[in-house]
GROMACS .gro file of C-alpha atoms in nm:
model
  164
    1MET     CA    1   0.000   0.000   0.000
    2LYS     CA    2   0.148   0.331  -0.108
    3VAL     CA    3   0.168   0.593   0.168
    4SER     CA    4   0.178   0.969   0.117
    5LEU     CA    5   0.380   1.117   0.401
    6PRO     CA    6   0.264   1.437   0.572
    7ILE     CA    7   0.506   1.729   0.527
    8PRO     CA    8   0.496   1.818   0.902
    9LEU     CA    9   0.616   1.465   0.983
   10LEU     CA   10   0.911   1.495   0.746
   11GLU     CA   11   0.996   1.839   0.880
   12SER     CA   12   0.992   1.709   1.238
   13LEU     CA   13   1.239   1.434   1.148
   14ARG     CA   14   1.490   1.638   0.947
   15ASP     CA   15   1.706   1.731   1.247
   16VAL     CA   16   1.711   1.378   1.391
   17LYS     CA   17   2.062   1.238   1.381
   18GLY     CA   18   2.091   0.962   1.120
   19PHE     CA   19   1.757   1.037   0.952
   20ASP     CA   20   1.782   0.957   0.580
   21GLU     CA   21   1.489   1.146   0.431
   22PRO     CA   22   1.521   1.022   0.070
   23ALA     CA   23   1.537   0.657   0.182
   24PHE     CA   24   1.249   0.710   0.429
   25VAL     CA   25   1.030   0.868   0.162
   26GLU     CA   26   1.125   0.610  -0.102
   27VAL     CA   27   1.038   0.307   0.110
   28HIS     CA   28   0.706   0.455   0.227
   29GLU     CA   29   0.596   0.578  -0.113
   30SER     CA   30   0.706   0.261  -0.296
   31GLY     CA   31   0.434   0.050  -0.134
   32ARG     CA   32   0.675  -0.241  -0.090
   33GLN     CA   33   0.662  -0.437   0.231
   34VAL     CA   34   0.957  -0.387   0.465
   35VAL     CA   35   1.064  -0.706   0.640
   36SER     CA   36   1.310  -0.724   0.927
   37ILE     CA   37   1.454  -0.998   1.145
   38ARG     CA   38   1.669  -1.008   1.457
   39PHE     CA   39   1.944  -1.269   1.480
   40ASN     CA   40   1.999  -1.476   1.794
   41PRO     CA   41   2.352  -1.394   1.914
   42PHE     CA   42   2.373  -1.724   2.106
   43LYS     CA   43   2.316  -1.958   1.812
   44ASN     CA   44   2.594  -2.085   1.587
   45ALA     CA   45   2.369  -2.039   1.285
   46ALA     CA   46   2.315  -1.670   1.366
   47HIS     CA   47   2.357  -1.433   1.073
   48VAL     CA   48   2.248  -1.694   0.819
   49SER     CA   49   1.968  -1.497   0.661
   50PRO     CA   50   1.657  -1.651   0.502
   51ALA     CA   51   1.671  -1.382   0.231
   52PRO     CA   52   1.921  -1.124   0.106
   53VAL     CA   53   1.992  -0.845   0.357
   54PHE     CA   54   1.980  -0.490   0.227
   55ALA     CA   55   2.066  -0.299   0.546
   56SER     CA   56   2.127  -0.327   0.918
   57VAL     CA   57   1.872  -0.188   1.160
   58PRO     CA   58   2.071   0.106   1.305
   59TRP     CA   59   1.921   0.087   1.655
   60ALA     CA   60   1.945  -0.291   1.702
   61SER     CA   61   2.278  -0.474   1.716
   62GLU     CA   62   2.139  -0.794   1.565
   63GLY     CA   63   1.861  -0.651   1.344
   64VAL     CA   64   1.858  -0.647   0.962
   65PHE     CA   65   1.619  -0.549   0.684
   66LEU     CA   66   1.555  -0.812   0.416
   67THR     CA   67   1.508  -0.742   0.045
   68GLU     CA   68   1.209  -0.976   0.029
   69ARG     CA   69   0.972  -1.171   0.253
   70PRO     CA   70   1.066  -1.539   0.238
   71SER     CA   71   0.849  -1.831   0.348
   72PHE     CA   72   0.955  -1.819   0.712
   73THR     CA   73   0.750  -2.120   0.815
   74ALA     CA   74   0.954  -2.340   0.578
   75ASP     CA   75   1.289  -2.228   0.722
   76PRO     CA   76   1.441  -2.469   0.978
   77LEU     CA   77   1.662  -2.188   1.114
   78LEU     CA   78   1.351  -2.000   1.230
   79HIS     CA   79   1.229  -2.312   1.410
   80ALA     CA   80   1.575  -2.358   1.564
   81GLY     CA   81   1.567  -2.006   1.707
   82ALA     CA   82   1.850  -1.866   1.491
   83TYR     CA   83   1.644  -1.551   1.425
   84TYR     CA   84   1.313  -1.389   1.514
   85VAL     CA   85   1.087  -1.209   1.266
   86GLN     CA   86   1.023  -0.868   1.419
   87GLU     CA   87   0.932  -0.519   1.301
   88ALA     CA   88   1.236  -0.292   1.315
   89SER     CA   89   1.043  -0.036   1.519
   90SER     CA   90   0.995  -0.294   1.796
   91MET     CA   91   1.371  -0.343   1.807
   92PHE     CA   92   1.407   0.009   1.948
   93LEU     CA   93   1.358  -0.155   2.287
   94GLU     CA   94   1.733  -0.224   2.278
   95GLN     CA   95   1.816   0.147   2.276
   96ALA     CA   96   1.563   0.218   2.550
   97LEU     CA   97   1.737  -0.037   2.773
   98LEU     CA   98   2.096   0.048   2.681
   99GLN     CA   99   2.041   0.419   2.739
  100THR     CA  100   1.860   0.387   3.074
  101VAL     CA  101   1.989   0.074   3.250
  102ASN     CA  102   2.331  -0.055   3.351
  103MET     CA  103   2.314  -0.381   3.154
  104SER     CA  104   2.626  -0.521   3.321
  105GLY     CA  105   2.445  -0.559   3.653
  106ALA     CA  106   2.229  -0.848   3.770
  107LEU     CA  107   1.887  -0.729   3.655
  108ARG     CA  108   1.537  -0.852   3.732
  109VAL     CA  109   1.318  -0.773   3.431
  110LEU     CA  110   0.943  -0.823   3.399
  111ASP     CA  111   0.777  -0.832   3.056
  112LEU     CA  112   0.410  -0.799   3.151
  113CYS     CA  113   0.246  -0.868   2.813
  114ALA     CA  114   0.507  -1.095   2.662
  115ALA     CA  115   0.341  -1.309   2.391
  116PRO     CA  116   0.443  -1.397   2.130
  117GLY     CA  117   0.796  -1.329   2.258
  118GLY     CA  118   0.963  -1.059   2.049
  119LYS     CA  119   1.041  -0.829   2.340
  120SER     CA  120   1.133  -1.116   2.569
  121THR     CA  121   1.374  -1.281   2.325
  122HIS     CA  122   1.530  -0.941   2.263
  123ILE     CA  123   1.566  -0.866   2.634
  124GLN     CA  124   1.705  -1.216   2.694
  125SER     CA  125   1.974  -1.145   2.433
  126LEU     CA  126   2.078  -0.826   2.612
  127ILE     CA  127   2.082  -0.925   2.979
  128ASN     CA  128   2.371  -1.116   3.132
  129GLU     CA  129   2.367  -1.466   3.282
  130ASN     CA  130   2.323  -1.327   3.636
  131SER     CA  131   1.998  -1.153   3.543
  132LEU     CA  132   1.644  -1.289   3.547
  133LEU     CA  133   1.367  -1.228   3.295
  134VAL     CA  134   1.007  -1.306   3.391
  135SER     CA  135   0.793  -1.318   3.076
  136ASN     CA  136   0.429  -1.295   3.173
  137GLU     CA  137   0.132  -1.334   2.944
  138ILE     CA  138  -0.212  -1.259   3.083
  139ILE     CA  139  -0.403  -1.447   2.808
  140LYS     CA  140  -0.377  -1.820   2.875
  141GLN     CA  141  -0.414  -1.920   2.508
  142ARG     CA  142  -0.100  -1.718   2.418
  143VAL     CA  143   0.130  -1.864   2.686
  144ASN     CA  144   0.224  -2.172   2.484
  145VAL     CA  145   0.354  -1.973   2.186
  146LEU     CA  146   0.548  -1.747   2.422
  147ASN     CA  147   0.705  -2.045   2.596
  148GLU     CA  148   0.784  -2.213   2.262
  149ASN     CA  149   0.959  -1.902   2.128
  150LEU     CA  150   1.164  -1.858   2.445
  151VAL     CA  151   1.266  -2.225   2.448
  152LYS     CA  152   1.374  -2.197   2.082
  153TRP     CA  153   1.570  -1.882   2.168
  154GLY     CA  154   1.756  -2.073   2.437
  155GLY     CA  155   1.772  -1.853   2.745
  156ALA     CA  156   1.820  -2.036   3.072
  157ASN     CA  157   1.752  -1.729   3.289
  158THR     CA  158   1.390  -1.681   3.180
  159ILE     CA  159   1.065  -1.782   3.350
  160VAL     CA  160   0.727  -1.784   3.172
  161THR     CA  161   0.417  -1.705   3.381
  162ASN     CA  162   0.044  -1.660   3.321
  163ASN     CA  163  -0.095  -1.406   3.571
  164ASP     CA  164  -0.302  -1.089   3.567
   0.00000   0.00000   0.00000
């Protein structure tokens, strides 16, 4: 779907460090779908992409944009937890944590609405082995997919709960 960007939006972004206006306009006005993934830094198969990579996600150390949307469900690396399909905007969580928290400490992190697991797998990749991540999902039917994604990701310092 082709998007016509409002001029006030573009003007508000012009002074943002790293903002590439021509690329931003081109991708939004082209109508093509932007696909991004985040690699699992703990897997040996990390950085084996299911499709050609056209750029890194600037705000996420393991995030990349793909040139096309492959059939993810047919890729064994997805099922092995080598990468997670996630919108690049959601990967900004990394910057929020890195700029506000001392990540070298032993942290206790609570993800309150954790399913399907994008934020939790990302947080698990960033915290150290002395930290604890509690990934809670309030909706019982979504807990299994959350647990499955976290098991595939491979973090030993994560607990999945189902509480309101």
